[in-house]
PDB file of C-alpha atoms and ligand atoms in Angstrom:
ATOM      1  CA  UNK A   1     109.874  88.215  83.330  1.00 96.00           C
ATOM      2  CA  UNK A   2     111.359  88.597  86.141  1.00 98.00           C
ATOM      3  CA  UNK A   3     110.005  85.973  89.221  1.00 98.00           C
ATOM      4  CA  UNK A   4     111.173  85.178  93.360  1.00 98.00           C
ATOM      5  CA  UNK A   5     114.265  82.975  91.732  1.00 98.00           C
ATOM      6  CA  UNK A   6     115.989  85.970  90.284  1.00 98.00           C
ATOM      7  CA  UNK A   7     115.850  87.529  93.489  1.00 98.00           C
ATOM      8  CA  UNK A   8     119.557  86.935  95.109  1.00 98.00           C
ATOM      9  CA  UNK A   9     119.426  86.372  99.235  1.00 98.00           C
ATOM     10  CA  UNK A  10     121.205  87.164 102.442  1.00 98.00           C
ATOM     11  CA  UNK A  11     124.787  85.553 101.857  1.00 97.00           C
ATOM     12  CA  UNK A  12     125.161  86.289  98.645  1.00 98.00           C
ATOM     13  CA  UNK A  13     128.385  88.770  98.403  1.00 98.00           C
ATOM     14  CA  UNK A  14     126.912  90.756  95.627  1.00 98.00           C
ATOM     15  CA  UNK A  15     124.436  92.187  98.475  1.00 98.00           C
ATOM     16  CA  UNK A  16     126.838  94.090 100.179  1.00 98.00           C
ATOM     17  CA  UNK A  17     128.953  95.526  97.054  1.00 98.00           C
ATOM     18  CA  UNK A  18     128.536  98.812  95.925  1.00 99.00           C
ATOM     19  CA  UNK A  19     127.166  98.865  93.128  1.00 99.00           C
ATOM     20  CA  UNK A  20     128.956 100.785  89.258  1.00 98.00           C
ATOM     21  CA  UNK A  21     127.254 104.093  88.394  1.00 98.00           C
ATOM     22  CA  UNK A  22     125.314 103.114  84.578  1.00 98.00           C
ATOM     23  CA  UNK A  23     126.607 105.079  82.331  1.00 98.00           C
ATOM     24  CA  UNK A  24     124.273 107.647  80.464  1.00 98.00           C
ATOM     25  CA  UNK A  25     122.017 106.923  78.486  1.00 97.00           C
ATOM     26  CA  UNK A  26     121.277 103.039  79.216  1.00 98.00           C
ATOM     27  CA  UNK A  27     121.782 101.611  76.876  1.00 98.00           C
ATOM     28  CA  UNK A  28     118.433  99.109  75.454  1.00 98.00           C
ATOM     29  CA  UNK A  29     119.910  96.567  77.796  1.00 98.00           C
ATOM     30  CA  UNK A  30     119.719  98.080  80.586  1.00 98.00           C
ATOM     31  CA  UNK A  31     116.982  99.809  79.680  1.00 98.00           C
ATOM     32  CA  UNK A  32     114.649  96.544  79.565  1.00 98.00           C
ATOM     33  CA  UNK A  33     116.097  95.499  82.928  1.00 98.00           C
ATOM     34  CA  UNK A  34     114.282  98.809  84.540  1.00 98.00           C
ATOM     35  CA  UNK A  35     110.963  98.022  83.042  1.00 98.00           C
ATOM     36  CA  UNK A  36     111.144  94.317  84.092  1.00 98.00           C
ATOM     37  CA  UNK A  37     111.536  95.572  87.412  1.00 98.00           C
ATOM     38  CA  UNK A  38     109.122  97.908  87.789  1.00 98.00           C
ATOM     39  CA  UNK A  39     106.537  95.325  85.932  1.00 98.00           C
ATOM     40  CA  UNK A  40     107.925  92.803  88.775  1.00 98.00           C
ATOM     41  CA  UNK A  41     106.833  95.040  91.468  1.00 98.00           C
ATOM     42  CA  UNK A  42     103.325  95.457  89.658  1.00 98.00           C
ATOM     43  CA  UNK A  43     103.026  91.628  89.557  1.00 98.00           C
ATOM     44  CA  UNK A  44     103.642  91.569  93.122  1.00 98.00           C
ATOM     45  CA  UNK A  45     100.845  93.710  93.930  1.00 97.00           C
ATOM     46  CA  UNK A  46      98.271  92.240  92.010  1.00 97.00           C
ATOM     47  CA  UNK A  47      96.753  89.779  94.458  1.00 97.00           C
ATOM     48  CA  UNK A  48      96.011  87.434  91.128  1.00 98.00           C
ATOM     49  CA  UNK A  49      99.434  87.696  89.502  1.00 98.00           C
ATOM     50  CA  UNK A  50     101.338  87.515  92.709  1.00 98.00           C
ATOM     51  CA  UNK A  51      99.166  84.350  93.401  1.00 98.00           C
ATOM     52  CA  UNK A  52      99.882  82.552  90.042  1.00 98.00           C
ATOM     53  CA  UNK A  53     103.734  83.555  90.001  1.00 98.00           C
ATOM     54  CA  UNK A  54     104.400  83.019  93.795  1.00 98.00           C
ATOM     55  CA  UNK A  55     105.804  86.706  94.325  1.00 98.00           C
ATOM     56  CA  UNK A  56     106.539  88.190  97.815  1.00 97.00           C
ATOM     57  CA  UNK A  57     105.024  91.925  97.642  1.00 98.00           C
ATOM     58  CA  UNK A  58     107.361  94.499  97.114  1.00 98.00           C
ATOM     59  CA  UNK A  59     107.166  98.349  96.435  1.00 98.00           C
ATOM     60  CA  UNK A  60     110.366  98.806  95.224  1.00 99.00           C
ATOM     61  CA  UNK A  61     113.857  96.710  93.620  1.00 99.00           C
ATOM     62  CA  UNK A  62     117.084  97.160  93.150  1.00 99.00           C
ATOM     63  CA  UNK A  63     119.289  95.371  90.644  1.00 99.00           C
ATOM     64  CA  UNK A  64     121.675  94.247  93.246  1.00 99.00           C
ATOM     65  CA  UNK A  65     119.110  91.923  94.327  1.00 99.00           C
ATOM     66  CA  UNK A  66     119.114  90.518  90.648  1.00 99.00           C
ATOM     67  CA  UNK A  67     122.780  90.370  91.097  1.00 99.00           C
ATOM     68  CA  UNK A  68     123.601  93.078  88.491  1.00 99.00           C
ATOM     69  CA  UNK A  69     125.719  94.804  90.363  1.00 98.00           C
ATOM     70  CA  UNK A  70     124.730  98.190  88.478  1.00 99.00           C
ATOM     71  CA  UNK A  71     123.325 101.506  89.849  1.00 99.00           C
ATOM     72  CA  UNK A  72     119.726 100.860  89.169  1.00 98.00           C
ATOM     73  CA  UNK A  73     116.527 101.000  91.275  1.00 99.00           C
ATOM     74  CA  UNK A  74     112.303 100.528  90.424  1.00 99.00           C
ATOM     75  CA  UNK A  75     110.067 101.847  92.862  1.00 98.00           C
ATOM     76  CA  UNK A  76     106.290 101.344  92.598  1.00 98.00           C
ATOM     77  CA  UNK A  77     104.151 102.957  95.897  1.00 98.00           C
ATOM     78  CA  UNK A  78     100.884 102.932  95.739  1.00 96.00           C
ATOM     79  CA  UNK A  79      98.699 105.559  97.314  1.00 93.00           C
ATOM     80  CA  UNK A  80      97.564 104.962 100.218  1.00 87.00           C
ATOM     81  CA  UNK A  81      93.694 105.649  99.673  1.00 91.00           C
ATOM     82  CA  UNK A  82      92.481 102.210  98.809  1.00 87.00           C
ATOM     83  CA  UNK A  83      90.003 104.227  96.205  1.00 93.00           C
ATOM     84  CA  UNK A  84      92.593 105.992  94.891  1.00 93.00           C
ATOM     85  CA  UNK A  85      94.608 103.730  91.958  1.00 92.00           C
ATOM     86  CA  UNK A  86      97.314 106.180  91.143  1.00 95.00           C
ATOM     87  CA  UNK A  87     100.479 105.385  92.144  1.00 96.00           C
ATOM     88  CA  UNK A  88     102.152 108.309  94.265  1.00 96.00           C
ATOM     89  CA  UNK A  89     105.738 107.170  92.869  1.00 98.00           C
ATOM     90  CA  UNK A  90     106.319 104.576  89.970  1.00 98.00           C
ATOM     91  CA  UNK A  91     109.542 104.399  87.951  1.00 98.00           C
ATOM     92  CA  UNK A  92     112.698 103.726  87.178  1.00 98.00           C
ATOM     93  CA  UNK A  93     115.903 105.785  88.403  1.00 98.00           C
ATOM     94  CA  UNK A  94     119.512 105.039  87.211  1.00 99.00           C
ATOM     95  CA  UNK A  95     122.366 106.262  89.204  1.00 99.00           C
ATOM     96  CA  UNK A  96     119.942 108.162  92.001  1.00 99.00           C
ATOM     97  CA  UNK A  97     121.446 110.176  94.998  1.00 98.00           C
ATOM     98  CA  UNK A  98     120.329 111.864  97.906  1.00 98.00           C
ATOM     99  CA  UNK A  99     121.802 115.604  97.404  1.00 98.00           C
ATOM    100  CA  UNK A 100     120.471 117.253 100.221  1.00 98.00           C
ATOM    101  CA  UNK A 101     117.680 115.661 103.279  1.00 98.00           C
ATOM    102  CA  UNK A 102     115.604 116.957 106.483  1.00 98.00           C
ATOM    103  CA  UNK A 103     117.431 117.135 109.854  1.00 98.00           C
ATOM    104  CA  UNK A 104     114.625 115.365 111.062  1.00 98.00           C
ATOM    105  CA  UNK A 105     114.049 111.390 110.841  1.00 98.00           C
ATOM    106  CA  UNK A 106     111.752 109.008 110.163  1.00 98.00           C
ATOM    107  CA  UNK A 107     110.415 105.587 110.231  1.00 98.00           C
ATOM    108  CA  UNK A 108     107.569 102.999 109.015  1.00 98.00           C
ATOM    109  CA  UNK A 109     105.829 101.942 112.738  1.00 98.00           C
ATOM    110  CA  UNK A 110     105.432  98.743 110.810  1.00 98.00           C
ATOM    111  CA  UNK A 111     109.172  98.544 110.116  1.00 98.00           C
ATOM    112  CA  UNK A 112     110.746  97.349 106.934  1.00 98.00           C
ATOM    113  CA  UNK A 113     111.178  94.267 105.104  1.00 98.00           C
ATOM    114  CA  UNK A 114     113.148  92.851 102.241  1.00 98.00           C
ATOM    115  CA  UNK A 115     112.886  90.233  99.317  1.00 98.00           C
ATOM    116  CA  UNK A 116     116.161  89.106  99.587  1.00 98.00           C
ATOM    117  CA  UNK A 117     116.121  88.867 103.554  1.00 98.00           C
ATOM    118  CA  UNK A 118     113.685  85.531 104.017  1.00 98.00           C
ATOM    119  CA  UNK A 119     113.112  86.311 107.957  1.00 98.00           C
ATOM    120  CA  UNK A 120     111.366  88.868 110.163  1.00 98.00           C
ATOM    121  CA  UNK A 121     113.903  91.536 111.537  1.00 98.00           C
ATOM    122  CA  UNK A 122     111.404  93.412 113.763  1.00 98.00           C
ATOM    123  CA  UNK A 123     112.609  96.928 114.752  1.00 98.00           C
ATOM    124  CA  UNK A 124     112.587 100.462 113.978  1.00 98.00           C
ATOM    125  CA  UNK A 125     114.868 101.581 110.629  1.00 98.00           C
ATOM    126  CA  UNK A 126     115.502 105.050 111.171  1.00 98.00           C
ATOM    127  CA  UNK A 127     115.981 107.356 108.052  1.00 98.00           C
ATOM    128  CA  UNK A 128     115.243 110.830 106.859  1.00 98.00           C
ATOM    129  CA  UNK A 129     112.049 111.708 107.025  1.00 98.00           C
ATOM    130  CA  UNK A 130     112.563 113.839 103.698  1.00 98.00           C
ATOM    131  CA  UNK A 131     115.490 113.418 100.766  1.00 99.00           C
ATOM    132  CA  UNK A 132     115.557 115.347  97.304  1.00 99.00           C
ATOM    133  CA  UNK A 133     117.087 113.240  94.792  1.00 99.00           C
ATOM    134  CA  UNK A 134     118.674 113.611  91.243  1.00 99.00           C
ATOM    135  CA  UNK A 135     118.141 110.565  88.844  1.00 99.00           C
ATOM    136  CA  UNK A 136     118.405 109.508  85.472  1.00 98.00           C
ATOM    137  CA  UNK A 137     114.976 108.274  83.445  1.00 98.00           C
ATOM    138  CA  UNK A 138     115.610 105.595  80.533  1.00 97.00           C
ATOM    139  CA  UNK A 139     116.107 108.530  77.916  1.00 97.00           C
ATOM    140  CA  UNK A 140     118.478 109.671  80.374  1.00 97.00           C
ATOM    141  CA  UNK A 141     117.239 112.692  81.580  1.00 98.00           C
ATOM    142  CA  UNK A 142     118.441 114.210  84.572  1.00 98.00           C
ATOM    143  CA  UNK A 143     115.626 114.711  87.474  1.00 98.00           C
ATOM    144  CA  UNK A 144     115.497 116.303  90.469  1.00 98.00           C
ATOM    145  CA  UNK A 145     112.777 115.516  93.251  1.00 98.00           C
ATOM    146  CA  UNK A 146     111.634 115.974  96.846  1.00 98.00           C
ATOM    147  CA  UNK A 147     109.949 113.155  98.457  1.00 98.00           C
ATOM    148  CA  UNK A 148     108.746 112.389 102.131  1.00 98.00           C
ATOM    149  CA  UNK A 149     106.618 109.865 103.832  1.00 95.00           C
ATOM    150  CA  UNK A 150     106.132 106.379 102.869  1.00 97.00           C
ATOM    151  CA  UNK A 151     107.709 107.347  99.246  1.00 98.00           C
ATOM    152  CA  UNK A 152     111.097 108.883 100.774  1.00 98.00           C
ATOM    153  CA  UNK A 153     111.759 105.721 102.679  1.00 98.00           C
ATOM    154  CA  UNK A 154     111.455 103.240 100.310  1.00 98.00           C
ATOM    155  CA  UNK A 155     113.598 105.135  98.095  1.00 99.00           C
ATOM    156  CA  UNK A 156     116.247 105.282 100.479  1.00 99.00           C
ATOM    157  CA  UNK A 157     115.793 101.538 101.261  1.00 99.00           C
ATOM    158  CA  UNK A 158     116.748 100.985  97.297  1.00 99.00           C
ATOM    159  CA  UNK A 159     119.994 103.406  97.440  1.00 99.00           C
ATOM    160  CA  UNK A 160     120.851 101.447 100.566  1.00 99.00           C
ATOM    161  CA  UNK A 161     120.899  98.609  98.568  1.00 99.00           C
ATOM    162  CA  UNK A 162     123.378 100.164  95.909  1.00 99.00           C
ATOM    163  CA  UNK A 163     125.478 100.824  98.465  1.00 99.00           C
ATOM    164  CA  UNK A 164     125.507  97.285  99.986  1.00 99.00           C
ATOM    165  CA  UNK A 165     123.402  98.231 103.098  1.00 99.00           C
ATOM    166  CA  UNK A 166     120.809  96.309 104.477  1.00 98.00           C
ATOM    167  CA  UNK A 167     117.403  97.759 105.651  1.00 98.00           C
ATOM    168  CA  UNK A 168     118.639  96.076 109.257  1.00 98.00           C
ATOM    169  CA  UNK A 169     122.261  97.001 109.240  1.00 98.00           C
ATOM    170  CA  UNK A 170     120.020 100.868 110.718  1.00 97.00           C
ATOM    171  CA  UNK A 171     117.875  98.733 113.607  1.00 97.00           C
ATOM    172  CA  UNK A 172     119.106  99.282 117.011  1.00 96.00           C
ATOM    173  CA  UNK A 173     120.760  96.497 118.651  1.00 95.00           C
ATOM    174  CA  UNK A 174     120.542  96.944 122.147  1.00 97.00           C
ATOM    175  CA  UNK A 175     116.786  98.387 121.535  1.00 98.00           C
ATOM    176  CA  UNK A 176     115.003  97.538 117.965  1.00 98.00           C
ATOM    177  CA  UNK A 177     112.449  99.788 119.273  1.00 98.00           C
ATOM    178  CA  UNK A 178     113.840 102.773 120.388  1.00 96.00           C
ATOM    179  CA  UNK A 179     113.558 105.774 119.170  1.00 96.00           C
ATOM    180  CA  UNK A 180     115.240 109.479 119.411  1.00 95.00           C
ATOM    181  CA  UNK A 181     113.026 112.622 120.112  1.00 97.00           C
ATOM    182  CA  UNK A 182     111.544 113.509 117.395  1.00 97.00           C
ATOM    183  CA  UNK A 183     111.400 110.610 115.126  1.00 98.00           C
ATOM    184  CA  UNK A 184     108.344 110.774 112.902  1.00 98.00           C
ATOM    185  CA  UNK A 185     106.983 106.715 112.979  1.00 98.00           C
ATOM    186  CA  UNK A 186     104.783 106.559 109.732  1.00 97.00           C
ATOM    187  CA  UNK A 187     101.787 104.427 110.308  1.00 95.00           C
TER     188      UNK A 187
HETATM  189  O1  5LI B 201     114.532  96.371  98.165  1.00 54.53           O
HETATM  190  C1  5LI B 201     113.315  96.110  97.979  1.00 54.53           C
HETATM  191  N1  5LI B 201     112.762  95.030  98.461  1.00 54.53           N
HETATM  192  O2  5LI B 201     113.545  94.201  99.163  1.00 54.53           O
HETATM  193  C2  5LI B 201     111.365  94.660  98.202  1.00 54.53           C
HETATM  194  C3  5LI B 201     110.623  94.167  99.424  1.00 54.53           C
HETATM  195  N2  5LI B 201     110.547  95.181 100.454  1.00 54.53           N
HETATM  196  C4  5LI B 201     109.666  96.191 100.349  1.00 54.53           C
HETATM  197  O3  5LI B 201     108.995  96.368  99.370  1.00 54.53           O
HETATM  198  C5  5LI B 201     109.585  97.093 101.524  1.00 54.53           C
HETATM  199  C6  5LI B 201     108.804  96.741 102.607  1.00 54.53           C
HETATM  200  C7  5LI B 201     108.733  97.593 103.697  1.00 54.53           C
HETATM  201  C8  5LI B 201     109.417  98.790 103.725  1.00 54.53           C
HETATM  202  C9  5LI B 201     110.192  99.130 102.624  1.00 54.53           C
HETATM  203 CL1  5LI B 201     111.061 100.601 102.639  1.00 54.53          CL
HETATM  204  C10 5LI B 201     110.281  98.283 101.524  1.00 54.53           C
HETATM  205 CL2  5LI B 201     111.278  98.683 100.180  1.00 54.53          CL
HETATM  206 NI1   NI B 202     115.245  95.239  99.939  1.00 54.53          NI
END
């Protein structure tokens, strides 16, 4: 199971590689490592779970941060109705990529954050607002998606992370808080 010491942290050279395209289909390997990861991000959002193993929440992982340098993201958003238990996006995509995204950007008001970053880095991470994505499922099926919102960001925080980009390599310097015309800041 996978738990906060796996997690690799700021420094750590494999963070800022980019990572090998897995080739298709996974084979049982790698497809184990996908469901430990999306079962990690579970675990972190059970308030009991997280509690007993000492996670940091997260809604999505990529398997840079376990140091596998390998293609390979989990994402696990919840909805955002508190009454509402079904996931809007849960699972596992090898070699995803953005093939197409809105002109317009967007950003979480609440900014990002990141389990292998173990600071604050307040600011505004500006990204598309909307991305459609092709990806791979463990039987390695080829998918195609749109995605926008909270969903579309955190997916494009994980294929930063395949490309050795960090979520605050995007804030402003000068400004952390500025923003363009036309931004769309998702509360
Ligand atoms: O790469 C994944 N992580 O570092 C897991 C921890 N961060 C988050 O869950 C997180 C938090 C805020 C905004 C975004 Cl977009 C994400 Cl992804
Ligand atoms: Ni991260």
């Amino acid at each position: 199971m996978i738990t906060m010491n796996d997690i690799i942290r700021e420094g750590n050279p494999t963070l800022r590689e980019v990572a090998k395209e897995v080739p298709m289909p996974p084979t049982d390997e790698e497809k184990k490592l996908g469901e430990e990861m999306l079962e990690f991000l579970k675990n972190s959002q059970d308030p009991v779970k997280a509690e007993e193993l000492q996670l940091r929440g997260g809604v999505g992982l990529a398997a840079p941060q376990l140091d596998i340098s390998k293609r390979l993201i989990a994402v696990h958003v919840p909805s955002s109705d508190p009454e509402d238990d079904t996931p809007v996006l849960s699972t596992v995509m090898f070699n995803p990529k953005i093939l197409s995204h809105s002109v317009q950007d967007a950003c979480l008001g609440e900014g990002e954050g990141c389990l292998s970053v173990d600071r604050e880095v307040p600011g505004y991470v500006v990204r598309h607002a909307r991305v459609t994505v092709s990806y791979y499922d463990e039987a390695g099926v080829k998918h195609k998606r749109r995605l926008k919102n909270y969903e579309a960001i955190v997916v494009q925080h994980e294929i930063d992370h395949l490309n050795g980009v960090m979520f605050y390599d995007h804030i402003n310097e000068e400004n952390p808080f500025a923003l363009k015309e036309g931004v769309l800041v998702i509360e």
